[in-house]
Short mmCIF file of C-alpha atoms and ligand atoms in Angstrom, two decimals:
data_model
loop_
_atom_site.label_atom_id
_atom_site.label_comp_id
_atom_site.label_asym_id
_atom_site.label_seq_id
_atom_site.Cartn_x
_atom_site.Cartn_y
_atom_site.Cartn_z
CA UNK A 1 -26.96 8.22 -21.76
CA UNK A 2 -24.72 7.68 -25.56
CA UNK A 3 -21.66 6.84 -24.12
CA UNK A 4 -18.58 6.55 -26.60
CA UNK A 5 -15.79 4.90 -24.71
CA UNK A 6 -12.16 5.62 -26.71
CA UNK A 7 -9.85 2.73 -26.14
CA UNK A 8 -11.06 -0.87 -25.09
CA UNK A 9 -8.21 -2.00 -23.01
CA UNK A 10 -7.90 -2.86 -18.96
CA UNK A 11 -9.40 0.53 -18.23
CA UNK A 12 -12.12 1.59 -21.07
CA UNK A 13 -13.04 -2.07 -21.71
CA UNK A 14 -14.40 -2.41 -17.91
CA UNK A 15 -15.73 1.16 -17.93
CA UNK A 16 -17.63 0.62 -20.89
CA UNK A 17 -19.20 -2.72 -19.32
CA UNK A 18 -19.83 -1.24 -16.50
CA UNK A 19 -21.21 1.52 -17.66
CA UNK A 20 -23.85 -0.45 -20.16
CA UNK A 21 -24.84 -2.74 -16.56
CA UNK A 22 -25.89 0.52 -15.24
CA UNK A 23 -28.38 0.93 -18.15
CA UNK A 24 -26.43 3.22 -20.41
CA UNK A 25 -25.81 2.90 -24.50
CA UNK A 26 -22.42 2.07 -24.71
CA UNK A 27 -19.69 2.23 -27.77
CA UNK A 28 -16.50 0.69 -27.28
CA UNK A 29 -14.18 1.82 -30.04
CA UNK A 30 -10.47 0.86 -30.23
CA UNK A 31 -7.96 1.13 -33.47
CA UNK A 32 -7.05 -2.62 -32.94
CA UNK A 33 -9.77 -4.33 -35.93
CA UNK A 34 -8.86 -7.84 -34.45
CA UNK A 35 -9.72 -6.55 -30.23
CA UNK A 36 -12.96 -5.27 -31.97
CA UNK A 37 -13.43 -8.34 -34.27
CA UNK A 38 -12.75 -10.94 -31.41
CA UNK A 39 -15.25 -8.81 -28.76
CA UNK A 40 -17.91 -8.52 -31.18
CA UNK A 41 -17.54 -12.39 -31.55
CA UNK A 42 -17.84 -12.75 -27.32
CA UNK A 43 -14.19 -12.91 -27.29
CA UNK A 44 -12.47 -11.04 -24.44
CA UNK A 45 -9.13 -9.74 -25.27
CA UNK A 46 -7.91 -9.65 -21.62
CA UNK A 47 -7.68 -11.64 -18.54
CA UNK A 48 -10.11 -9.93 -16.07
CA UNK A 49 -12.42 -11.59 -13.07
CA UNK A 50 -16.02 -11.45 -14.06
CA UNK A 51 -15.58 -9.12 -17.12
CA UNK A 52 -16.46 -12.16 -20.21
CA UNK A 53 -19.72 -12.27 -18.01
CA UNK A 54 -20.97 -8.43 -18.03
CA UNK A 55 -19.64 -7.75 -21.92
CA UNK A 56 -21.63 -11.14 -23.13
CA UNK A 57 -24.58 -10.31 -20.88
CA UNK A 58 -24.83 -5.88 -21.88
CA UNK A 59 -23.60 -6.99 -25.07
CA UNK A 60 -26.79 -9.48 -25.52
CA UNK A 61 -29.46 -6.75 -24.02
CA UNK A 62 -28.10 -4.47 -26.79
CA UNK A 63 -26.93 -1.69 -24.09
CA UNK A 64 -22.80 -2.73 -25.46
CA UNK A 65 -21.48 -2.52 -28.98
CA UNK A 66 -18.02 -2.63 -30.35
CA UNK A 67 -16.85 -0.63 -33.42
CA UNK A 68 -13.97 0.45 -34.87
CA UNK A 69 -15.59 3.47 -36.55
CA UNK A 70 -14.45 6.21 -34.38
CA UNK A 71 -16.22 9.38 -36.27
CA UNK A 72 -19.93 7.64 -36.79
CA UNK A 73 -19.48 6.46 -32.37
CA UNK A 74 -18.35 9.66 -31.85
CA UNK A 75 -21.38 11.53 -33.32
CA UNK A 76 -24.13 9.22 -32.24
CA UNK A 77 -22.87 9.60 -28.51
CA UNK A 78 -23.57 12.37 -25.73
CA UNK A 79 -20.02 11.69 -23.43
CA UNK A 80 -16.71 10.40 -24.72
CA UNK A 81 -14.74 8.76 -22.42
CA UNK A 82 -11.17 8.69 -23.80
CA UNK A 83 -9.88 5.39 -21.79
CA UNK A 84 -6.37 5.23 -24.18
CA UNK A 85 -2.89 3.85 -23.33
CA UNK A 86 -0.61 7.00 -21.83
CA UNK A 87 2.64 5.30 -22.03
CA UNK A 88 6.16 6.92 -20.68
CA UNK A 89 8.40 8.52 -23.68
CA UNK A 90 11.69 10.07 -21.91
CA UNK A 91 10.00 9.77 -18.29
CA UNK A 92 7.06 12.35 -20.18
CA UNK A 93 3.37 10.69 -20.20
CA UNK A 94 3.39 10.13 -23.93
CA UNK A 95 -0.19 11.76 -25.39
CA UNK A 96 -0.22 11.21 -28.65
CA UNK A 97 -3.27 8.48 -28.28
CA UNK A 98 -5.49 10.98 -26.62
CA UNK A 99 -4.12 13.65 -28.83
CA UNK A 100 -5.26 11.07 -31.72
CA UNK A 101 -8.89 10.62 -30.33
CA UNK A 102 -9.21 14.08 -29.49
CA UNK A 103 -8.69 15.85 -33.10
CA UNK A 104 -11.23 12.94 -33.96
CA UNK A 105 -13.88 14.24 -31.61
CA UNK A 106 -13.24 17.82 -33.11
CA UNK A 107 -14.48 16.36 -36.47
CA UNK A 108 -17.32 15.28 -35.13
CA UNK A 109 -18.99 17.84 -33.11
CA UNK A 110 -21.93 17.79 -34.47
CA UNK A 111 -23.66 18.50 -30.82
CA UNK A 112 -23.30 19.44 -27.50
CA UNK A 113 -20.70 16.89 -25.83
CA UNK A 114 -18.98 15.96 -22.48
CA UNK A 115 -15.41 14.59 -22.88
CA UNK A 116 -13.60 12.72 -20.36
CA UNK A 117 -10.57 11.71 -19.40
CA UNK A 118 -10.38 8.72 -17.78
CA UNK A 119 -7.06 7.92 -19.01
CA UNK A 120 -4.58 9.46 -16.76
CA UNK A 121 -3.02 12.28 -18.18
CA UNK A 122 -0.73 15.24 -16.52
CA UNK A 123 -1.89 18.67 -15.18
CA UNK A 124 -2.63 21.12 -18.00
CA UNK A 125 -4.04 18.24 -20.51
CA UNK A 126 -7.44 19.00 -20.26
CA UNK A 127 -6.71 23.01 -20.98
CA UNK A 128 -4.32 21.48 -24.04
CA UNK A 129 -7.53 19.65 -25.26
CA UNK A 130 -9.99 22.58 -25.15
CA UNK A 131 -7.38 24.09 -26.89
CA UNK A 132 -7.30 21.48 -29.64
CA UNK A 133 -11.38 21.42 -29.45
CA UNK A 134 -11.32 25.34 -30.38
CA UNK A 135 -13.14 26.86 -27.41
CA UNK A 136 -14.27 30.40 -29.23
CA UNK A 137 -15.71 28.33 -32.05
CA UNK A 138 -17.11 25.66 -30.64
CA UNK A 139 -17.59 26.78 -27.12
CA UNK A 140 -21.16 25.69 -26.55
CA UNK A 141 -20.75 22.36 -28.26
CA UNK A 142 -18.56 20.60 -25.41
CA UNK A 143 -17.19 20.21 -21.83
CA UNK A 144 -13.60 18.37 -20.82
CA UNK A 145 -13.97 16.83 -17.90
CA UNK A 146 -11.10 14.89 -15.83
CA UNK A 147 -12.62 11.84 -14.28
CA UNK A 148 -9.21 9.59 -13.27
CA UNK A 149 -10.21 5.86 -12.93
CA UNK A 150 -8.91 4.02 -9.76
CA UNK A 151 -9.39 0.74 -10.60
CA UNK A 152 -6.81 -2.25 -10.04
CA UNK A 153 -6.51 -5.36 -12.41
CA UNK A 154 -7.58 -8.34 -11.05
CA UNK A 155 -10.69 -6.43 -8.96
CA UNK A 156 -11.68 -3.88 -12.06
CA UNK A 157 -15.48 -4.67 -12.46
CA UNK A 158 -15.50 -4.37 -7.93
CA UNK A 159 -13.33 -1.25 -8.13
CA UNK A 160 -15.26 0.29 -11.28
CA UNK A 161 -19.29 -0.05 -9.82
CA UNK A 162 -17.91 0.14 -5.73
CA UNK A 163 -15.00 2.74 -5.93
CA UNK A 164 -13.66 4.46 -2.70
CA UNK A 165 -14.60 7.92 -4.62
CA UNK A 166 -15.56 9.34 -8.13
CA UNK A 167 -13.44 12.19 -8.35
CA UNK A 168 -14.93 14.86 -11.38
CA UNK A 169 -13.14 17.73 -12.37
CA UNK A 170 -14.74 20.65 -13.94
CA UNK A 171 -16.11 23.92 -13.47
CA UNK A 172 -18.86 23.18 -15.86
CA UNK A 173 -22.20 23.10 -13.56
CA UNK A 174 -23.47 21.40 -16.67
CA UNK A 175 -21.37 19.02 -17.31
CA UNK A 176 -21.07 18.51 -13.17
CA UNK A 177 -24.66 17.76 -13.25
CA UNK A 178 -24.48 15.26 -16.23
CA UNK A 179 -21.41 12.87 -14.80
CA UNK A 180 -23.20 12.91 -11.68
CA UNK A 181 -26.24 11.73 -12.85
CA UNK A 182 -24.36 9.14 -14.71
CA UNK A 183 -22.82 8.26 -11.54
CA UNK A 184 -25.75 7.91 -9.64
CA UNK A 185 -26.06 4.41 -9.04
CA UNK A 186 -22.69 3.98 -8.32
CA UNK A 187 -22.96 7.06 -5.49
CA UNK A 188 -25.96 5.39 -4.06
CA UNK A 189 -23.83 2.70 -2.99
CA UNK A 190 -22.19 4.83 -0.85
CA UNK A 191 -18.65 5.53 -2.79
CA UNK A 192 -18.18 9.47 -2.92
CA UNK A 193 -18.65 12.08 -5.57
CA UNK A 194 -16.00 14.32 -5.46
CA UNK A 195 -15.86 17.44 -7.60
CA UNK A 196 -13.17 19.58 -7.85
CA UNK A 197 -11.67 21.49 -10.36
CA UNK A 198 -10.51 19.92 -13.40
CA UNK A 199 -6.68 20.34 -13.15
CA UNK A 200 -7.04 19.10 -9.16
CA UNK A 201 -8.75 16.22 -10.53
CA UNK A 202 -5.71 15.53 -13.03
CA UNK A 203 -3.14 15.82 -10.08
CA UNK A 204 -5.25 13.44 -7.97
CA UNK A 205 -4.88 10.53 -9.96
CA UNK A 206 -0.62 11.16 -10.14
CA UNK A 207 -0.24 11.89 -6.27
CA UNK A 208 -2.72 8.80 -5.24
CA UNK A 209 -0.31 6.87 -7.84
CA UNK A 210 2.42 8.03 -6.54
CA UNK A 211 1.44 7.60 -2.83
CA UNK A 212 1.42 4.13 -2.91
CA UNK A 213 4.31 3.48 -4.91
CA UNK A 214 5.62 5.36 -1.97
CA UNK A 215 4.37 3.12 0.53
CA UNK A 216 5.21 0.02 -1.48
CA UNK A 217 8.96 0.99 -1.75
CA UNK A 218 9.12 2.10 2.11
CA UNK A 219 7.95 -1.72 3.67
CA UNK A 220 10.20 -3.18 0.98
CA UNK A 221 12.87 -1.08 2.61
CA UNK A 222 11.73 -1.79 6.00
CA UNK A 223 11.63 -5.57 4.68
CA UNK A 224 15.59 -5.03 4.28
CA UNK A 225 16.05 -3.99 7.78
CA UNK A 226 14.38 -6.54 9.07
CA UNK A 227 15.81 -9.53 7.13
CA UNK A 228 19.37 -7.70 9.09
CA UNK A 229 17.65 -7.93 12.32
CA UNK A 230 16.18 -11.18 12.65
CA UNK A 231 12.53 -9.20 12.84
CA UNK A 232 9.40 -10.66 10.73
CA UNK A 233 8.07 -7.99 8.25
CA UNK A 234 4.82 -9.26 8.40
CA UNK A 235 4.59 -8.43 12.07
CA UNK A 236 6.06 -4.71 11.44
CA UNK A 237 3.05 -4.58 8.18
CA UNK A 238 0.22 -5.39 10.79
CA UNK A 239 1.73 -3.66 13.71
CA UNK A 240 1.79 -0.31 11.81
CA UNK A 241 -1.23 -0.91 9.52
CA UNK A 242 -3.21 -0.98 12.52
CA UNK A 243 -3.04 2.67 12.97
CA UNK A 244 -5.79 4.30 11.37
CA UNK A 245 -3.68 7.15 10.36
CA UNK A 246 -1.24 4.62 7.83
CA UNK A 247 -4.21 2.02 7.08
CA UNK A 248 -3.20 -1.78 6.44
CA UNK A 249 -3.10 -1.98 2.68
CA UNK A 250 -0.22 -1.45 -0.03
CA UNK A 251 2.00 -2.82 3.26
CA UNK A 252 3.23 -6.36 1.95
CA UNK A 253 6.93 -6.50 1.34
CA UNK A 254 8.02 -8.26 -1.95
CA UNK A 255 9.06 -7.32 -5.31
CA UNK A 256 9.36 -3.55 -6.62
CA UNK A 257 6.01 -2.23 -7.73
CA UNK A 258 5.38 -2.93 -11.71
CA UNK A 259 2.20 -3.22 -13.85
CA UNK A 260 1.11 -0.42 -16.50
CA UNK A 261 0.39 2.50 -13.77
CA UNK A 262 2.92 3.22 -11.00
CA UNK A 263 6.31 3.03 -12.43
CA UNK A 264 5.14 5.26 -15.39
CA UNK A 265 2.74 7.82 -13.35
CA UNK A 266 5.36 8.36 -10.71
CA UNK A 267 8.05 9.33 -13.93
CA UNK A 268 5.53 11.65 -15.39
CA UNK A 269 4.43 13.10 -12.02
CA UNK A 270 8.28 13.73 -11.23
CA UNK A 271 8.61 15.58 -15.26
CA UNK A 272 5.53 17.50 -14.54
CA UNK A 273 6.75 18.78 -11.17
CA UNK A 274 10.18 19.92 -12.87
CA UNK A 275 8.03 21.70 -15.21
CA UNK A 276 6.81 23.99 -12.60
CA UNK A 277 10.13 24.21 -10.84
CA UNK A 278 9.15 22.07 -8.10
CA UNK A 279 11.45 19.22 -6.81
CA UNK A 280 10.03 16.09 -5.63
CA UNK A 281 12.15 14.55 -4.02
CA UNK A 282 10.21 12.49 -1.89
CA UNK A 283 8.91 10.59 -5.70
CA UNK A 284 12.33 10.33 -7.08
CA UNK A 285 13.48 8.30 -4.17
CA UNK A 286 11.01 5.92 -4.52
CA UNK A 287 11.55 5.27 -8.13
CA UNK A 288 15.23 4.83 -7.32
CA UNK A 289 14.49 2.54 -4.61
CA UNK A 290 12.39 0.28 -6.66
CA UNK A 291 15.12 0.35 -9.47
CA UNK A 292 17.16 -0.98 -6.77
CA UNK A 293 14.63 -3.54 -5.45
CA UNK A 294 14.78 -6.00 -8.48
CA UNK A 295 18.76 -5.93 -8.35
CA UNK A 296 18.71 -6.60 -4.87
CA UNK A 297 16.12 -9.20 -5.89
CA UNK A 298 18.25 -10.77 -8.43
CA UNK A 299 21.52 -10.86 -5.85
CA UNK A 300 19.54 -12.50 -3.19
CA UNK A 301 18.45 -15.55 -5.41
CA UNK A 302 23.01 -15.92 -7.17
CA UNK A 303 23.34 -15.51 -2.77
CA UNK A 304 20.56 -18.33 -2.04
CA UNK A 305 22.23 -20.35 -5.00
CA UNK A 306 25.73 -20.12 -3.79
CA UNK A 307 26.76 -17.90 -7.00
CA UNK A 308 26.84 -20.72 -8.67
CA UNK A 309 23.53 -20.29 -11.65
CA UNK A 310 24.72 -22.42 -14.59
CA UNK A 311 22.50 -25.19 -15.58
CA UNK A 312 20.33 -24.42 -12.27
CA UNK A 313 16.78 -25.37 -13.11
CA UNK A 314 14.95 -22.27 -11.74
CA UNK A 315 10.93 -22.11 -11.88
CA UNK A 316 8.72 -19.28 -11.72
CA UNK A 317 5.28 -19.71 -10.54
CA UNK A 318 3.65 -16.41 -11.89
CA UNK A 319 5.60 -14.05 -14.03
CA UNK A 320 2.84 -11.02 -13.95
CA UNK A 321 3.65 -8.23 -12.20
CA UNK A 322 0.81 -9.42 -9.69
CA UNK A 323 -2.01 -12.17 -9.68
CA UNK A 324 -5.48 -11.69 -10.91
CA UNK A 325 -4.52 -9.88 -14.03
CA UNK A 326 -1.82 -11.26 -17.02
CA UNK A 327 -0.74 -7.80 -17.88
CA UNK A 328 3.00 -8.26 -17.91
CA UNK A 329 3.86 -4.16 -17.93
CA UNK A 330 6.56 -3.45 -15.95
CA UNK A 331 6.80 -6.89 -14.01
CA UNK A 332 10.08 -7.65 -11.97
CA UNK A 333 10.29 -11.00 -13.82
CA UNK A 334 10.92 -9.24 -16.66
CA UNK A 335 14.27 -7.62 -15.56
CA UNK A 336 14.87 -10.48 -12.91
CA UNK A 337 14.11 -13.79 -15.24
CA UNK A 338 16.76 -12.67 -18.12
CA UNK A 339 19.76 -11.92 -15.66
CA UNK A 340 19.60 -15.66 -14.88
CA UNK A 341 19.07 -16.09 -18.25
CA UNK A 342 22.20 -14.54 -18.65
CA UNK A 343 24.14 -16.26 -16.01
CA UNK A 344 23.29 -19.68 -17.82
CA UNK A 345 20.13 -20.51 -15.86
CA UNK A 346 17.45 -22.73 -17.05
CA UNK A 347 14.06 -20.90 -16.43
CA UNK A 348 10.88 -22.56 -16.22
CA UNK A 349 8.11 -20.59 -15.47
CA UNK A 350 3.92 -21.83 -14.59
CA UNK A 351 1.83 -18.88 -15.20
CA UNK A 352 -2.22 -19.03 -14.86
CA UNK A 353 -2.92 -16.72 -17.42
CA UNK A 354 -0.76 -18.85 -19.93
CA UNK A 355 2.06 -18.34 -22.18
CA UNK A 356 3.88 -14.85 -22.14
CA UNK A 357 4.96 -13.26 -25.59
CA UNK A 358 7.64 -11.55 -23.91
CA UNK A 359 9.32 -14.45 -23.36
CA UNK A 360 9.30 -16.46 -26.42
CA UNK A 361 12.76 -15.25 -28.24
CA UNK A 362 14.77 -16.69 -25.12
CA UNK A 363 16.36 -20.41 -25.56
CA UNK A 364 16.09 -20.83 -22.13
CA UNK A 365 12.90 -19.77 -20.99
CA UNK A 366 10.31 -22.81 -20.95
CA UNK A 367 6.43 -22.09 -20.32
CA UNK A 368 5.12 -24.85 -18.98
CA UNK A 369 1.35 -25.78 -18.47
CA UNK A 370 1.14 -26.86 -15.01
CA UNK A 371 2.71 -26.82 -12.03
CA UNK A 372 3.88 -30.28 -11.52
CA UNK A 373 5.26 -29.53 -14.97
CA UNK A 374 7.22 -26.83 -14.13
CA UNK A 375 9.13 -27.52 -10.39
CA UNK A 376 9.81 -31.36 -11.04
CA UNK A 377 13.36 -31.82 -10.67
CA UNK A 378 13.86 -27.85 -10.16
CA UNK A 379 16.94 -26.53 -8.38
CA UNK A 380 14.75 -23.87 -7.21
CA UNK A 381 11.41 -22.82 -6.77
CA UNK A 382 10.07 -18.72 -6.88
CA UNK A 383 7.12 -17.61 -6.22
CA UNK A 384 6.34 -14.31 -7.77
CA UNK A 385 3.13 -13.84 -7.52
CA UNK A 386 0.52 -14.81 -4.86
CA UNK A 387 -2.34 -16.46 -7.05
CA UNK A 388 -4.56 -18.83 -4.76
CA UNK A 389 -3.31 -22.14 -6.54
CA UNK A 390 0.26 -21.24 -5.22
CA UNK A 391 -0.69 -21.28 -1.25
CA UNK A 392 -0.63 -24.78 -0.36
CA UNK A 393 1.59 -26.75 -2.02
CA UNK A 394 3.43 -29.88 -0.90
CA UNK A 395 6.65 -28.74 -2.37
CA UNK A 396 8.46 -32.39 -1.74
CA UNK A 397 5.87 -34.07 -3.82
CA UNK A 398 6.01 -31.29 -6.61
CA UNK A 399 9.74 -31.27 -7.43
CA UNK A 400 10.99 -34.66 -6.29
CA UNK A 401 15.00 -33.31 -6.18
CA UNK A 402 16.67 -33.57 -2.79
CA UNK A 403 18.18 -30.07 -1.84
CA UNK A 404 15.73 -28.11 -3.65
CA UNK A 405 14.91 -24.40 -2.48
CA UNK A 406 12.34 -22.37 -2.20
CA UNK A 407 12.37 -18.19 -2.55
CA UNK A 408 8.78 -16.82 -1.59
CA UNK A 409 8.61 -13.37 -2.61
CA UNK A 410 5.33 -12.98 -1.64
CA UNK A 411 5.74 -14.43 2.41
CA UNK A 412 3.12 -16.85 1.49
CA UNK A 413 4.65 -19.65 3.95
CA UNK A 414 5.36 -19.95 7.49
CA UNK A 415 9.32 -20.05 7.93
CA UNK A 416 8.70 -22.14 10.80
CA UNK A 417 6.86 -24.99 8.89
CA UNK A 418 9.35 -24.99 6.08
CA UNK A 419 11.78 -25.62 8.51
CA UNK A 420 10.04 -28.55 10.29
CA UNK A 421 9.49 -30.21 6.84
CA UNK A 422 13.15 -29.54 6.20
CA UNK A 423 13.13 -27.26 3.12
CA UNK A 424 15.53 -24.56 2.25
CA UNK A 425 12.94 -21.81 2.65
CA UNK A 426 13.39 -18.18 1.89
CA UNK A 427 11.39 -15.56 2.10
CA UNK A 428 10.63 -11.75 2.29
CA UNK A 429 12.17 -9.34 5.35
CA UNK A 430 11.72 -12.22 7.89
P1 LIG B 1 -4.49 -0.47 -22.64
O1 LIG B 1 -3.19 -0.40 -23.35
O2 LIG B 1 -4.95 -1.76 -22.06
O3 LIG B 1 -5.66 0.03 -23.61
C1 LIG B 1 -5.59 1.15 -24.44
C2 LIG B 1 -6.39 0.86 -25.70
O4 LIG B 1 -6.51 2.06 -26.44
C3 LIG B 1 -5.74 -0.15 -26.63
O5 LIG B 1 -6.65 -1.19 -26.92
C4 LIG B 1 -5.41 0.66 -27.89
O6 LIG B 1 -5.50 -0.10 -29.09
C5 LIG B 1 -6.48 1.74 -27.82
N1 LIG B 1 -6.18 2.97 -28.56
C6 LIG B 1 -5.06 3.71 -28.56
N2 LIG B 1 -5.20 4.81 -29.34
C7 LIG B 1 -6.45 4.76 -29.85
C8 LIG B 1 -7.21 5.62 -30.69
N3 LIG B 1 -6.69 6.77 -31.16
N4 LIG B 1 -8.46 5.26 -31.01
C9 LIG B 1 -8.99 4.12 -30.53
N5 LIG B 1 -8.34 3.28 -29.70
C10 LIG B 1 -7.08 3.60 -29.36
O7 LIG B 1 -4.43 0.67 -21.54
P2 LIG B 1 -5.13 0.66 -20.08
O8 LIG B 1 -4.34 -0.18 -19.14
O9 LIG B 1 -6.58 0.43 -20.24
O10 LIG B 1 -4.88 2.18 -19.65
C11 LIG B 1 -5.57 3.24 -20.26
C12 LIG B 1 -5.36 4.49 -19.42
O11 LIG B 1 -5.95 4.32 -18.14
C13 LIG B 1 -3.90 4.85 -19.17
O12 LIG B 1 -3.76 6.23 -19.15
C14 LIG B 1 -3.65 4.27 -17.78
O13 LIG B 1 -2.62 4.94 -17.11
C15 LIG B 1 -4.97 4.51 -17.11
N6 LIG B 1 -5.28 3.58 -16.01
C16 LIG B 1 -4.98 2.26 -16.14
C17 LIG B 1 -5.29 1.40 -15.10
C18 LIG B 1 -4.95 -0.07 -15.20
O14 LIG B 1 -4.98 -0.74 -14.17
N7 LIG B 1 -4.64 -0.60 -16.36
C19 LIG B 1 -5.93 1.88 -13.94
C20 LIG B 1 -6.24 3.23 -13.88
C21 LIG B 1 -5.92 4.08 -14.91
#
């Protein structure tokens, strides 16, 4: 297969690796000259486990090519895969990048093409883009198709060629037939092909989204109520993953859900419901509760420092909104770290995918480039993200301060051996 892959970020950057591994002629286009520039030099423009490996590797065998000549990748290619950013604009998924690529695959429909979503866009898009495409005119020349991606940063390339399901949506027993047999190595290996129909497929990707926002928000809450009643969250995660029915994962207690997909695919899902007069309510209370979470978040550390925040050294280890991945979109440190900013704190932050841009206009934000660096002679230590090198550290020999304290958002410590070793430990709902 031509494959023309329409944004080369997180999402269309793995897909288009992937998808060149599996044998197929891939184009990755994207607007941004210098992403194109630095991958057609071997340089990858993101942070992403085993990715640099695949592009160099596809991009040697000549399956993988980078270009920011839209119209000529568009015509040489048999699927477009439109992988763009769908940011949120008033709580609305904000189109205008896929409305962008798609009035530049009407100009160049000079054959019989599928096009893809694989950026997730709301219910109705794909009958707003055959619109666009002219159906009466050009109605043997192309297919949409809805195929949501489910991958997670930090475990793309895994997610991408191993995925729980392929979910298709079209009515097209052509086009079905074509993204199947694209997906054919990746079915063999047991993940699921699901087809369904195309505005299904659309709704999928929102109410999976949304669904574990939901469950994020609800053990963060439970975390709450245990903290009250001297109960260890950790022991409520496992004792209710272990049904079947609820499943183990998305159960850790820590900071409100961030990154680039659930805080602004839960807002859109909510705007598309109201659209068709629906109310859900169950999705609105989540994103209130993880509003709240990162102001309850930001009280517990002024309560852990006895109010008291000026000229309090306080160090971040990770600032992402998770670890395996620097995408900063949407992370709690982002609301949390200026606050203390604010209240004349002294942030120092450790972060192993290296200096953050969104930090860089604040006085009193330091990046440092270790970890010794960062929590010697800190007031307090916070861990906000639970990257391997952060599991087993000897927190007395790191900051050298007596009365130092530690915040674990992530539960990565035993409470119990913090207390033997005599350090002001805090932690998560336990
Ligand atoms: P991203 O911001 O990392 O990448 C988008 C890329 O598209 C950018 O490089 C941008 O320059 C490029 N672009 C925008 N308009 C363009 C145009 N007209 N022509 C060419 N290039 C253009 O975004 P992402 O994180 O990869 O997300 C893409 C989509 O996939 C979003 O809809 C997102 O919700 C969805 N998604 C993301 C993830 C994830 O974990 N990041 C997972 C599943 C789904």
């Amino acid at each position: 297969m031509r494959i023309c892959v329409i944004g080369s970020g997180y999402v269309g950057l793995v897909s288009g690796a992937c998808f060149s591994d599996l044998g197929n002629n891939v184009i990755c286009v994207d607007k941004d000259k210098q992403k194109i520039n630095n991958l057609n030099n071997g340089i990858i423009p993101i942070y992403e486990p085993g990715l640099e490996e695949l592009v160099l590797k596809n991009k040697k065998q000549n399956r993988l090519f980078f270009s920011t000549d839209i119209n000529n990748s568009i015509k040489k290619s048999d699927i477009i895969f439109i992988c763009v950013g769908t940011p949120t604009k008033n709580n609305k998924a904000d189109l205008r990048y896929v409305f962008k690529a798609v009035h530049n695959i009407k100009k160049n429909l000079n054959k019989y093409k599928i096009i893809v979503t694989k950026s997730t866009v709301p219910v109705t898009t794909g009958d707003k883009i055959e619109k666009i495409l002219n159906l009466k005119k050009n109605e043997k020349k192309f297919n949409v198709v809805s195929n949501p991606e489910f991958l997670r940063e930090g475990e793309a390339i895994r997610d991408f060629l191993y995925p729980d399901r392929v979910v298709i949506g079209t009515d097209s027993k052509k086009a079905n037939n074509i993204m199947r047999n694209l997906y054919i190595p990746i079915i063999k290996k047991r993940s699921r092909y699901f087809q369904t129909s195309r505005r299904a497929a659309e709704l999928i990707k929102y109410a999976s989204n949304a669904f574990l926002a939901t469950k994020i928000s609800y053990i963060n809450e439970i975390a709450n109520l245990c903290e009250k009643s001297n109960i260890d969250v950790k022991e409520v995660s496992n004792g209710i993953g272990l049904d079947q029915r609820i499943g183990e994962r998305f159960l850790r207690a820590g900071p409100g859900y961030g990154g680039s997909c659930f805080p602004k695919d839960t807002k859109a899902l909510v705007t598309t419901a109201n659209k068709f007069n629906t109310d859900l309510s169950i999705v609105k209370t989540v994103i209130k509760s993880n509003n709240n979470r990162n102001k309850l978040l930001t009280s517990k550390i002024q309560k852990i420092m006895n109010n008291n925040l000026k000229n309090k050294i306080i160090t971040f280890l990770g600032v992402t909104f998770k670890a395996g991945t620097d995408d900063m979109r949407e992370s709690s440190s982002l609301k949390i770290i200026p606050k203390l900013v604010n209240k004349g704190s002294l942030i120092r932050y450790y972060e192993p995918t290296g200096v953050k841009k969104e930090f860089k206009k604040f006085k009193n934000i330091k990046y440092c480039l270790n970890i010794n660096e960062a929590c010697k002679y800190s007031d307090l230590l916070i861990i906000h993200t639970e990257w391997n090198e952060f599991k087993q550290l000897n927190f007395k020999n790191l900051v050298r301060k007596n009365n130092f304290k530690v915040y674990d958002m992530r539960n990565l410590y035993s409470p119990d051996v913090m207390k033997k070793n005599k350090i002001n430990y805090f932690c998560v709902g336990r």
